[in-house]
Amino acid sequence: MLAMTKSRKRAPLVMTALLAAVLAGSALPAAAFADDGRDAITAAALGRVDLNGSSYAEVKQVNMLSDQNGKVVTFTLSVTNTGGKDVSFIDYWVRLISKSGAQFTVKMMPQDKDKNTIPAGSTQELSFYSTVNEATSLSDLKFRIIKWDFTLDNFERTLGEIPVPDDFTGVAPAGSSQTVKLSGTNMSLYVDKFTLGKNEKYSLPNVKLKLENVDNHSLTMPAYQFAVRTSQGYTYPMEAKGLKDLVINPQETKDVTLSGSVPISVSTDGLQLVITQNLADLKLNVPIAFFQLPAANQQDSGGAGEEVQFTDENGLYTAKMNGMYRLPWEDQDILTADLTVSNNGSDSLPVPNMSGYFLLDDAVKVEAKVVTPAKVLGMAKGSSVGLQVAAKVPYTYEFKKLKLVLQEKPADKTAADQTPVDVLEFETPAEVLNVPISDSAASFALTDPGYRSKFSVQAMRKYEGKSTDLYTAEVLVANEEKRYANVAKLVANLRAADGTVYPASVLDVKDKVGPGGKALLIVSCVLPKGANASGMNLLLGEAVSSDGKVVSGGGGSTSNTNNTTTTATSDPDMYVKPFAFWLPQVNNEVKTPLKDIPLAPYTLSIDHIGTSLENRVLTLKFDYEITKDTGTQVNTEGRKVVFQLNDTNGLRAIEWSTDLSSFEPQSSDSPDTAQTKLRVGQYKGFHISLNNEDLIYKLSFLKEYDFNIYEEFQGHRRLVGTVKNTWFAYSQD
């Protein structure tokens, strides 16, 4: 094993490997002291030879690299002069010899050729390299220190020899940080994270390397090559993300991410990290350092509520599973997972390019869509994004265990292998896939960037038809963005106590809602006559298109049935991020007198009601006031108000209706418009002419009538106000 001395031993904080001793030319490791909880190590000398009474030489940092050009050995000769006069290294040299007697040519690194003098009281480090034959191992070698002596036949006087120990490997142990010299700058290096992903073809090692400049001047990182070496001796290159032109200022820490691939058939036990430098002038690739990586760790897995981490070539992410759910969708079910991915590091990261699949009972694979937020470009330090994963299965299919496997697509679209990489796994039993149901008085916060809002159920109403009833839930949405924003487009279902699911439509608002503003969504569902609506709950979720994008808001009605058209960007194909409320009791209050009748966003009040008959034309007259809640947007499409004169003896029922959307004043309105068309405001003398030619023949039978006001929606009605009045007379209120 590599001979090293430890200083200030500390327990490691993370399951990482030592990545140290990176060398720029002749720059070799110096003594290191870690102050980060890791073992700090110093490369020990293999041996020492005295040059004279006041100076000596030590052999350090011996490495061997095997590549297509053969085996290359690099080492450092550290010369210390404790005397009062300079020592000229021109008088000395070092030989590399095998223990069997074979000699190998030793050359000094080009950048050290001018280091000829070791000043008094100093230490000079000189770097060398040599090419050896394929059969030679490190333990076969020894170093001979000589002094030139021209009085001898071979001109060399041997001062001493330093053999490489039999158990020497040149590989630094795992679990330590180390300070090294890079281009003359002291740097503390350590592996902050080591993970091993996989796909169908490759194991995918990933190393996050932290580099801290502990010197007093800046460093531009040299261009090194990185690789992993297996226990069988196979070497595979690793790409260094963030190394090019990287400048590290004094006392600053930067990250470099290394990623590579190893064929899945090759064992990844005992992986080592290899650092090399290409000497273009010498056309030589020389070894710099080798480091033992810990036993391979797969990317983390977890369950709902747990935080796990994964790395890629961009950096370290933290993921949390908020929940996995099984949702109704027509004659299928949707499997969906809600995740939060966070950047807890010091630098910004891109949103990971994810894909994935669900695995049912460890046997059935169901490909899924990953929905990423459209209004997020990247992840700043300390920020998070929500990711949704969804897939469809037959609603009749039963399983006991659900596993979500998340994969990441390669960032380099030009790479030959585009196979996604498995990075995360989450698992949950099937019985916990139900969406929690909130109390009807509670609220739900949607935190997606650009759609931050709060939802609450305001009221439930019932509209009657001939063979069906229409139930509506009024859902109030408060915009919690600091800008105007579209309300998220929703998909809705009503679920009965017996488990029956009724698809619902959502009448969205058309316009963006201002900061702090509100919108009222009308969720409607048609039920058969006699269906029990008590104990129902409302299930909502964000609409997603067939291409895996969140459907944009901005008006119209969305439905999860095929017979309703949506005016959104595209039709919803599924939904994600579900939330549910218990529905309150039906509120069908009937106003009498006709004051403050709710027709959201309007309130209608009517008094002084009267009728007259002239020239066989029946006229209905009244005073009215319509107020509008301008702080809440509501889509009134398809909603009508119906006025009905219903004779109490059953002789006649006369009706007049108008759309709620017509309440808004128009630029073409004349001063008399509010006497013939309902408008927002307070008006007197409104009249409606109703042709009813045969009413004159029934005058003797007409006594009283019910003046009924209905709200009509999708062919169904609910009574919202009623008063009794005498024919051809005016009420006093």
Tab-separated table of C-alpha atoms in Angstrom, residues 311-677:
chain	number	residue	atom	x	y	z
A	311	THR	CA	-25.544	13.759	-8.921
A	312	ASP	CA	-24.915	14.247	-12.596
A	313	GLU	CA	-22.304	16.102	-14.595
A	314	ASN	CA	-23.879	19.383	-13.484
A	315	GLY	CA	-23.766	18.850	-9.733
A	316	LEU	CA	-25.634	17.565	-6.683
A	317	TYR	CA	-29.438	17.597	-6.369
A	318	THR	CA	-31.766	16.709	-3.499
A	319	ALA	CA	-35.111	15.089	-4.308
A	320	LYS	CA	-38.135	14.579	-2.095
A	321	MET	CA	-41.146	12.424	-2.898
A	322	ASN	CA	-44.248	14.313	-1.751
A	323	GLY	CA	-46.618	11.536	-2.709
A	324	MET	CA	-47.671	8.943	-5.284
A	325	TYR	CA	-51.311	8.653	-6.268
A	326	ARG	CA	-53.752	6.624	-8.342
A	327	LEU	CA	-56.303	8.892	-10.027
A	328	PRO	CA	-59.438	8.204	-12.089
A	329	TRP	CA	-59.420	9.108	-15.799
A	330	GLU	CA	-62.317	7.984	-18.016
A	331	ASP	CA	-61.971	4.187	-18.307
A	332	GLN	CA	-58.354	4.244	-17.097
A	333	ASP	CA	-56.400	5.296	-14.025
A	334	ILE	CA	-53.468	7.675	-13.828
A	335	LEU	CA	-50.428	6.796	-11.731
A	336	THR	CA	-48.751	10.027	-10.724
A	337	ALA	CA	-45.926	11.094	-8.451
A	338	ASP	CA	-45.284	14.551	-7.042
A	339	LEU	CA	-41.606	15.386	-6.411
A	340	THR	CA	-39.613	18.393	-5.297
A	341	VAL	CA	-36.046	18.722	-6.594
A	342	SER	CA	-33.810	21.178	-4.721
A	343	ASN	CA	-30.424	22.754	-5.240
A	344	ASN	CA	-28.740	22.911	-1.839
A	345	GLY	CA	-25.318	23.687	-3.278
A	346	SER	CA	-23.468	26.940	-3.710
A	347	ASP	CA	-23.845	27.322	-7.488
A	348	SER	CA	-26.807	27.469	-9.848
A	349	LEU	CA	-27.847	24.271	-11.624
A	350	PRO	CA	-29.991	23.499	-14.677
A	351	VAL	CA	-33.305	21.736	-14.199
A	352	PRO	CA	-32.462	18.028	-14.658
A	353	ASN	CA	-33.707	16.516	-17.910
A	354	MET	CA	-35.659	13.599	-16.463
A	355	SER	CA	-37.580	10.617	-17.775
A	356	GLY	CA	-38.888	7.594	-15.932
A	357	TYR	CA	-41.210	4.647	-15.551
A	358	PHE	CA	-43.362	2.916	-12.960
A	359	LEU	CA	-42.667	-0.689	-12.001
A	360	LEU	CA	-45.689	-2.602	-10.716
A	361	ASP	CA	-44.937	-5.471	-8.322
A	362	ASP	CA	-41.317	-5.494	-9.602
A	363	ALA	CA	-42.561	-7.036	-12.841
A	364	VAL	CA	-44.678	-4.765	-15.063
A	365	LYS	CA	-42.962	-1.685	-16.525
A	366	VAL	CA	-45.142	1.310	-17.459
A	367	GLU	CA	-43.420	4.182	-19.276
A	368	ALA	CA	-44.244	7.576	-17.768
A	369	LYS	CA	-44.194	11.234	-18.726
A	370	VAL	CA	-42.237	13.723	-16.629
A	371	VAL	CA	-43.858	17.148	-16.415
A	372	THR	CA	-41.410	19.966	-15.727
A	373	PRO	CA	-42.398	23.550	-14.890
A	374	ALA	CA	-42.515	25.643	-18.055
A	375	LYS	CA	-41.610	28.928	-16.333
A	376	VAL	CA	-38.357	27.749	-14.737
A	377	LEU	CA	-35.082	28.193	-16.644
A	378	GLY	CA	-32.699	27.023	-13.932
A	379	MET	CA	-32.225	26.403	-10.237
A	380	ALA	CA	-30.469	29.062	-8.199
A	381	LYS	CA	-28.770	28.264	-4.909
A	382	GLY	CA	-31.362	27.192	-2.347
A	383	SER	CA	-34.235	26.984	-4.855
A	384	SER	CA	-36.564	24.097	-5.718
A	385	VAL	CA	-38.751	22.977	-8.599
A	386	GLY	CA	-41.675	20.586	-8.672
A	387	LEU	CA	-41.606	17.618	-11.037
A	388	GLN	CA	-44.624	15.470	-11.821
A	389	VAL	CA	-44.495	11.954	-13.233
A	390	ALA	CA	-47.594	10.343	-14.758
A	391	ALA	CA	-48.655	7.207	-16.636
A	392	LYS	CA	-51.917	5.450	-17.463
A	393	VAL	CA	-53.013	1.934	-16.519
A	394	PRO	CA	-56.367	0.107	-16.864
A	395	TYR	CA	-58.549	1.040	-13.916
A	396	THR	CA	-59.249	-2.650	-13.317
A	397	TYR	CA	-55.558	-3.564	-12.927
A	398	GLU	CA	-54.613	-4.459	-9.368
A	399	PHE	CA	-51.115	-4.429	-7.881
A	400	LYS	CA	-49.598	-4.406	-4.396
A	401	LYS	CA	-46.393	-2.414	-4.805
A	402	LEU	CA	-45.475	0.594	-6.903
A	403	LYS	CA	-41.921	1.674	-7.694
A	404	LEU	CA	-40.966	4.833	-9.531
A	405	VAL	CA	-37.636	4.781	-11.367
A	406	LEU	CA	-36.388	8.199	-12.433
A	407	GLN	CA	-33.810	8.514	-15.166
A	408	GLU	CA	-31.817	11.388	-16.587
A	409	LYS	CA	-31.189	11.913	-20.265
A	410	PRO	CA	-27.609	12.753	-21.338
A	411	ALA	CA	-27.026	16.500	-21.514
A	412	ASP	CA	-24.843	16.078	-24.607
A	413	LYS	CA	-27.310	15.511	-27.433
A	414	THR	CA	-24.437	14.582	-29.762
A	415	ALA	CA	-23.294	11.692	-27.582
A	416	ALA	CA	-23.392	8.315	-29.299
A	417	ASP	CA	-25.184	6.675	-26.385
A	418	GLN	CA	-28.410	8.463	-25.472
A	419	THR	CA	-29.629	5.756	-23.077
A	420	PRO	CA	-31.164	7.400	-19.971
A	421	VAL	CA	-29.359	6.911	-16.671
A	422	ASP	CA	-31.162	5.555	-13.596
A	423	VAL	CA	-30.682	8.131	-10.850
A	424	LEU	CA	-33.490	7.653	-8.299
A	425	GLU	CA	-35.973	5.091	-7.069
A	426	PHE	CA	-39.028	5.647	-4.889
A	427	GLU	CA	-41.280	2.877	-3.649
A	428	THR	CA	-44.675	2.722	-1.975
A	429	PRO	CA	-47.360	0.098	-1.289
A	430	ALA	CA	-50.534	0.368	-3.357
A	431	GLU	CA	-52.776	1.049	-0.368
A	432	VAL	CA	-51.242	4.510	0.219
A	433	LEU	CA	-51.978	5.851	-3.268
A	434	ASN	CA	-55.150	7.703	-2.256
A	435	VAL	CA	-55.234	11.497	-2.383
A	436	PRO	CA	-55.767	13.048	1.077
A	437	ILE	CA	-59.111	14.853	1.296
A	438	SER	CA	-59.173	18.246	2.971
A	439	ASP	CA	-62.085	19.688	4.899
A	440	SER	CA	-64.442	21.822	2.820
A	441	ALA	CA	-63.352	24.891	4.795
A	442	ALA	CA	-59.634	24.261	4.161
A	443	SER	CA	-57.450	25.569	1.352
A	444	PHE	CA	-54.760	24.111	-0.905
A	445	ALA	CA	-51.664	26.015	-2.039
A	446	LEU	CA	-50.218	25.449	-5.499
A	447	THR	CA	-46.542	26.462	-5.493
A	448	ASP	CA	-45.589	26.065	-9.169
A	449	PRO	CA	-43.595	29.116	-10.343
A	450	GLY	CA	-45.861	31.368	-12.383
A	451	TYR	CA	-48.994	29.706	-10.967
A	452	ARG	CA	-48.608	30.242	-7.218
A	453	SER	CA	-52.149	30.336	-5.891
A	454	LYS	CA	-54.475	29.152	-3.171
A	455	PHE	CA	-57.681	27.159	-3.775
A	456	SER	CA	-60.772	26.848	-1.588
A	457	VAL	CA	-64.355	25.647	-2.060
A	458	GLN	CA	-66.947	28.397	-1.534
A	459	ALA	CA	-70.286	26.704	-2.179
A	460	MET	CA	-72.029	23.727	-3.748
A	461	ARG	CA	-75.233	24.226	-5.718
A	462	LYS	CA	-77.829	22.035	-7.387
A	463	TYR	CA	-79.535	22.747	-10.744
A	464	GLU	CA	-82.480	20.582	-11.740
A	465	GLY	CA	-83.285	19.137	-15.128
A	466	LYS	CA	-85.895	16.720	-16.444
A	467	SER	CA	-83.881	13.494	-16.192
A	468	THR	CA	-80.616	14.672	-14.618
A	469	ASP	CA	-79.384	17.103	-12.019
A	470	LEU	CA	-76.393	19.397	-12.345
A	471	TYR	CA	-74.176	19.998	-9.331
A	472	THR	CA	-71.646	22.810	-9.242
A	473	ALA	CA	-68.816	23.581	-6.857
A	474	GLU	CA	-67.555	27.138	-6.749
A	475	VAL	CA	-63.776	27.076	-6.311
A	476	LEU	CA	-62.113	30.341	-5.349
A	477	VAL	CA	-58.530	30.853	-6.559
A	478	ALA	CA	-56.334	33.551	-5.036
A	479	ASN	CA	-53.331	34.654	-7.119
A	480	GLU	CA	-50.232	34.669	-4.896
A	481	GLU	CA	-47.844	35.723	-7.650
A	482	LYS	CA	-46.399	39.238	-7.720
A	483	ARG	CA	-47.426	39.618	-11.355
A	484	TYR	CA	-50.534	39.099	-13.453
A	485	ALA	CA	-50.866	35.367	-14.029
A	486	ASN	CA	-53.127	32.798	-15.641
A	487	VAL	CA	-54.978	30.501	-13.299
A	488	ALA	CA	-53.718	26.939	-13.625
A	489	LYS	CA	-56.026	24.898	-15.828
A	490	LEU	CA	-57.628	22.104	-13.830
A	491	VAL	CA	-59.200	18.724	-14.418
A	492	ALA	CA	-61.974	17.734	-11.997
A	493	ASN	CA	-63.938	14.709	-10.803
A	494	LEU	CA	-66.693	14.276	-8.257
A	495	ARG	CA	-66.381	11.099	-6.205
A	496	ALA	CA	-69.328	9.580	-4.384
A	497	ALA	CA	-69.154	7.846	-1.011
A	498	ASP	CA	-69.494	4.440	-2.709
A	499	GLY	CA	-66.443	5.085	-4.911
A	500	THR	CA	-68.338	6.053	-8.059
A	501	VAL	CA	-66.456	8.649	-10.096
A	502	TYR	CA	-68.247	11.336	-12.102
A	503	PRO	CA	-66.110	13.385	-14.538
A	504	ALA	CA	-66.633	17.120	-14.163
A	505	SER	CA	-66.077	20.213	-16.288
A	506	VAL	CA	-64.264	23.356	-15.163
A	507	LEU	CA	-65.413	26.772	-16.377
A	508	ASP	CA	-62.153	28.745	-16.300
A	509	VAL	CA	-61.641	32.479	-16.270
A	510	LYS	CA	-60.425	33.991	-19.526
A	511	ASP	CA	-58.097	36.734	-18.379
A	512	LYS	CA	-55.014	36.866	-16.224
A	513	VAL	CA	-55.570	37.626	-12.562
A	514	GLY	CA	-53.710	40.495	-10.917
A	515	PRO	CA	-51.446	40.167	-7.871
A	516	GLY	CA	-53.620	39.483	-4.844
A	517	GLY	CA	-56.638	39.108	-7.129
A	518	LYS	CA	-59.136	36.269	-7.182
A	519	ALA	CA	-61.003	34.108	-9.666
A	520	LEU	CA	-64.013	31.888	-9.182
A	521	LEU	CA	-63.989	28.604	-11.115
A	522	ILE	CA	-67.280	26.805	-11.695
A	523	VAL	CA	-66.859	23.029	-11.513
A	524	SER	CA	-69.954	21.285	-12.859
A	525	CYS	CA	-71.031	17.662	-13.001
A	526	VAL	CA	-74.237	16.049	-14.323
A	527	LEU	CA	-75.643	13.234	-12.145
A	528	PRO	CA	-78.617	10.949	-12.770
A	529	LYS	CA	-81.842	11.885	-11.059
A	530	GLY	CA	-81.899	10.429	-7.573
A	531	ALA	CA	-78.136	10.059	-7.244
A	532	ASN	CA	-76.950	10.589	-3.680
A	533	ALA	CA	-74.745	13.671	-3.633
A	534	SER	CA	-74.171	13.694	0.108
A	535	GLY	CA	-70.686	12.727	1.255
A	536	MET	CA	-69.105	13.577	-2.087
A	537	ASN	CA	-65.610	14.956	-2.512
A	538	LEU	CA	-64.089	17.056	-5.268
A	539	LEU	CA	-60.832	15.830	-6.843
A	540	LEU	CA	-58.788	18.404	-8.765
A	541	GLY	CA	-55.450	18.363	-10.567
A	542	GLU	CA	-53.319	20.310	-13.047
A	543	ALA	CA	-54.192	19.520	-16.665
A	544	VAL	CA	-51.394	17.983	-18.786
A	545	SER	CA	-51.375	17.599	-22.576
A	546	SER	CA	-50.413	14.500	-24.542
A	547	ASP	CA	-46.864	15.816	-25.007
A	548	GLY	CA	-46.325	16.048	-21.260
A	549	LYS	CA	-46.764	19.822	-20.933
A	550	VAL	CA	-48.902	21.668	-18.397
A	551	VAL	CA	-51.926	22.985	-20.310
A	552	SER	CA	-51.884	26.765	-20.251
A	553	GLY	CA	-54.654	28.710	-18.570
A	554	GLY	CA	-56.653	31.454	-20.226
A	555	GLY	CA	-60.320	30.688	-20.585
A	556	GLY	CA	-62.878	28.158	-21.636
A	557	SER	CA	-64.119	24.947	-20.158
A	558	THR	CA	-61.917	21.919	-19.572
A	559	SER	CA	-63.202	18.435	-19.080
A	560	ASN	CA	-61.778	14.964	-18.737
A	561	THR	CA	-64.460	13.626	-21.022
A	562	ASN	CA	-64.266	13.492	-24.791
A	563	ASN	CA	-67.539	15.358	-25.387
A	564	THR	CA	-66.384	18.713	-24.015
A	565	THR	CA	-64.176	21.073	-25.974
A	566	THR	CA	-61.410	23.048	-24.322
A	567	THR	CA	-60.213	26.419	-25.525
A	568	ALA	CA	-56.826	25.950	-23.893
A	569	THR	CA	-53.578	25.468	-25.777
A	570	SER	CA	-54.361	21.760	-26.167
A	571	ASP	CA	-56.761	19.204	-24.754
A	572	PRO	CA	-55.827	17.662	-21.419
A	573	ASP	CA	-54.616	14.096	-21.746
A	574	MET	CA	-54.139	13.527	-18.015
A	575	TYR	CA	-53.655	15.479	-14.816
A	576	VAL	CA	-51.104	15.675	-12.014
A	577	LYS	CA	-50.533	17.278	-8.598
A	578	PRO	CA	-53.921	16.178	-7.255
A	579	PHE	CA	-55.759	17.713	-4.309
A	580	ALA	CA	-59.248	17.068	-2.952
A	581	PHE	CA	-61.916	18.665	-0.760
A	582	TRP	CA	-64.958	17.305	0.982
A	583	LEU	CA	-67.908	19.147	-0.541
A	584	PRO	CA	-70.157	21.266	1.672
A	585	GLN	CA	-73.913	20.831	1.810
A	586	VAL	CA	-75.841	22.119	-1.203
A	587	ASN	CA	-76.662	25.811	-0.812
A	588	ASN	CA	-79.825	26.615	-2.763
A	589	GLU	CA	-81.079	29.574	-0.787
A	590	VAL	CA	-84.136	31.180	-2.372
A	591	LYS	CA	-84.381	34.921	-1.749
A	592	THR	CA	-87.717	36.480	-0.808
A	593	PRO	CA	-87.945	39.408	-1.066
A	594	LEU	CA	-85.744	39.655	-4.123
A	595	LYS	CA	-82.766	41.299	-2.498
A	596	ASP	CA	-79.070	40.403	-2.907
A	597	ILE	CA	-79.611	37.358	-5.121
A	598	PRO	CA	-76.123	35.817	-5.738
A	599	LEU	CA	-75.265	35.288	-9.409
A	600	ALA	CA	-71.472	35.383	-9.131
A	601	PRO	CA	-69.818	37.739	-9.813
A	602	TYR	CA	-73.066	39.725	-9.714
A	603	THR	CA	-75.669	40.406	-7.055
A	604	LEU	CA	-79.216	41.184	-8.217
A	605	SER	CA	-81.931	43.049	-6.279
A	606	ILE	CA	-85.467	43.746	-7.647
A	607	ASP	CA	-88.457	45.660	-6.232
A	608	HIS	CA	-91.594	47.569	-7.314
A	609	ILE	CA	-92.683	44.766	-9.603
A	610	GLY	CA	-95.758	45.205	-11.763
A	611	THR	CA	-97.502	44.041	-14.931
A	612	SER	CA	-99.775	45.716	-17.490
A	613	LEU	CA	-101.667	44.562	-20.569
A	614	GLU	CA	-102.136	46.932	-23.508
A	615	ASN	CA	-102.979	46.062	-27.083
A	616	ARG	CA	-102.563	42.416	-26.194
A	617	VAL	CA	-98.953	43.050	-25.169
A	618	LEU	CA	-98.025	42.022	-21.604
A	619	THR	CA	-95.404	44.266	-20.022
A	620	LEU	CA	-93.370	43.381	-16.946
A	621	LYS	CA	-91.876	46.340	-15.094
A	622	PHE	CA	-89.602	46.644	-12.042
A	623	ASP	CA	-86.753	48.595	-10.510
A	624	TYR	CA	-83.436	46.808	-10.130
A	625	GLU	CA	-79.851	47.056	-8.991
A	626	ILE	CA	-76.990	44.882	-10.187
A	627	THR	CA	-73.666	45.092	-8.385
A	628	LYS	CA	-70.463	43.366	-9.410
A	629	ASP	CA	-67.582	41.970	-7.356
A	630	THR	CA	-64.766	43.546	-9.357
A	631	GLY	CA	-62.129	41.849	-7.216
A	632	THR	CA	-63.099	38.375	-8.389
A	633	GLN	CA	-63.054	37.237	-12.017
A	634	VAL	CA	-65.777	34.812	-13.085
A	635	ASN	CA	-66.531	33.310	-16.490
A	636	THR	CA	-70.270	33.699	-17.125
A	637	GLU	CA	-70.379	31.778	-20.404
A	638	GLY	CA	-73.519	29.634	-20.702
A	639	ARG	CA	-75.120	31.093	-17.589
A	640	LYS	CA	-78.507	32.788	-17.820
A	641	VAL	CA	-80.991	34.518	-15.555
A	642	VAL	CA	-84.636	33.563	-16.220
A	643	PHE	CA	-87.651	35.638	-15.118
A	644	GLN	CA	-90.854	33.629	-14.878
A	645	LEU	CA	-94.433	34.813	-14.321
A	646	ASN	CA	-96.258	31.736	-13.098
A	647	ASP	CA	-99.984	32.145	-12.502
A	648	THR	CA	-100.936	30.584	-9.170
A	649	ASN	CA	-103.986	28.960	-10.791
A	650	GLY	CA	-101.805	27.375	-13.422
A	651	LEU	CA	-103.290	29.329	-16.266
A	652	ARG	CA	-100.069	30.665	-17.642
A	653	ALA	CA	-96.287	30.549	-17.150
A	654	ILE	CA	-94.494	33.256	-19.095
A	655	GLU	CA	-90.695	33.482	-19.254
A	656	TRP	CA	-87.967	35.876	-20.339
A	657	SER	CA	-84.222	35.189	-20.109
A	658	THR	CA	-80.900	36.895	-20.722
A	659	ASP	CA	-77.260	35.864	-20.494
A	660	LEU	CA	-75.291	36.987	-17.451
A	661	SER	CA	-72.578	38.135	-19.827
A	662	SER	CA	-74.991	40.813	-21.123
A	663	PHE	CA	-74.920	42.593	-17.738
A	664	GLU	CA	-71.757	44.430	-18.721
A	665	PRO	CA	-72.261	47.947	-20.114
A	666	GLN	CA	-71.496	48.341	-23.813
A	667	SER	CA	-70.069	51.302	-25.694
A	668	SER	CA	-73.182	51.322	-27.882
A	669	ASP	CA	-75.560	51.725	-24.917
A	670	SER	CA	-78.027	54.637	-25.110
A	671	PRO	CA	-79.511	56.351	-22.043
A	672	ASP	CA	-82.606	54.163	-22.376
A	673	THR	CA	-80.726	50.871	-22.641
A	674	ALA	CA	-80.957	50.082	-18.926
A	675	GLN	CA	-84.785	50.249	-19.270
A	676	THR	CA	-84.795	47.373	-21.789
A	677	LYS	CA	-81.547	45.483	-21.098
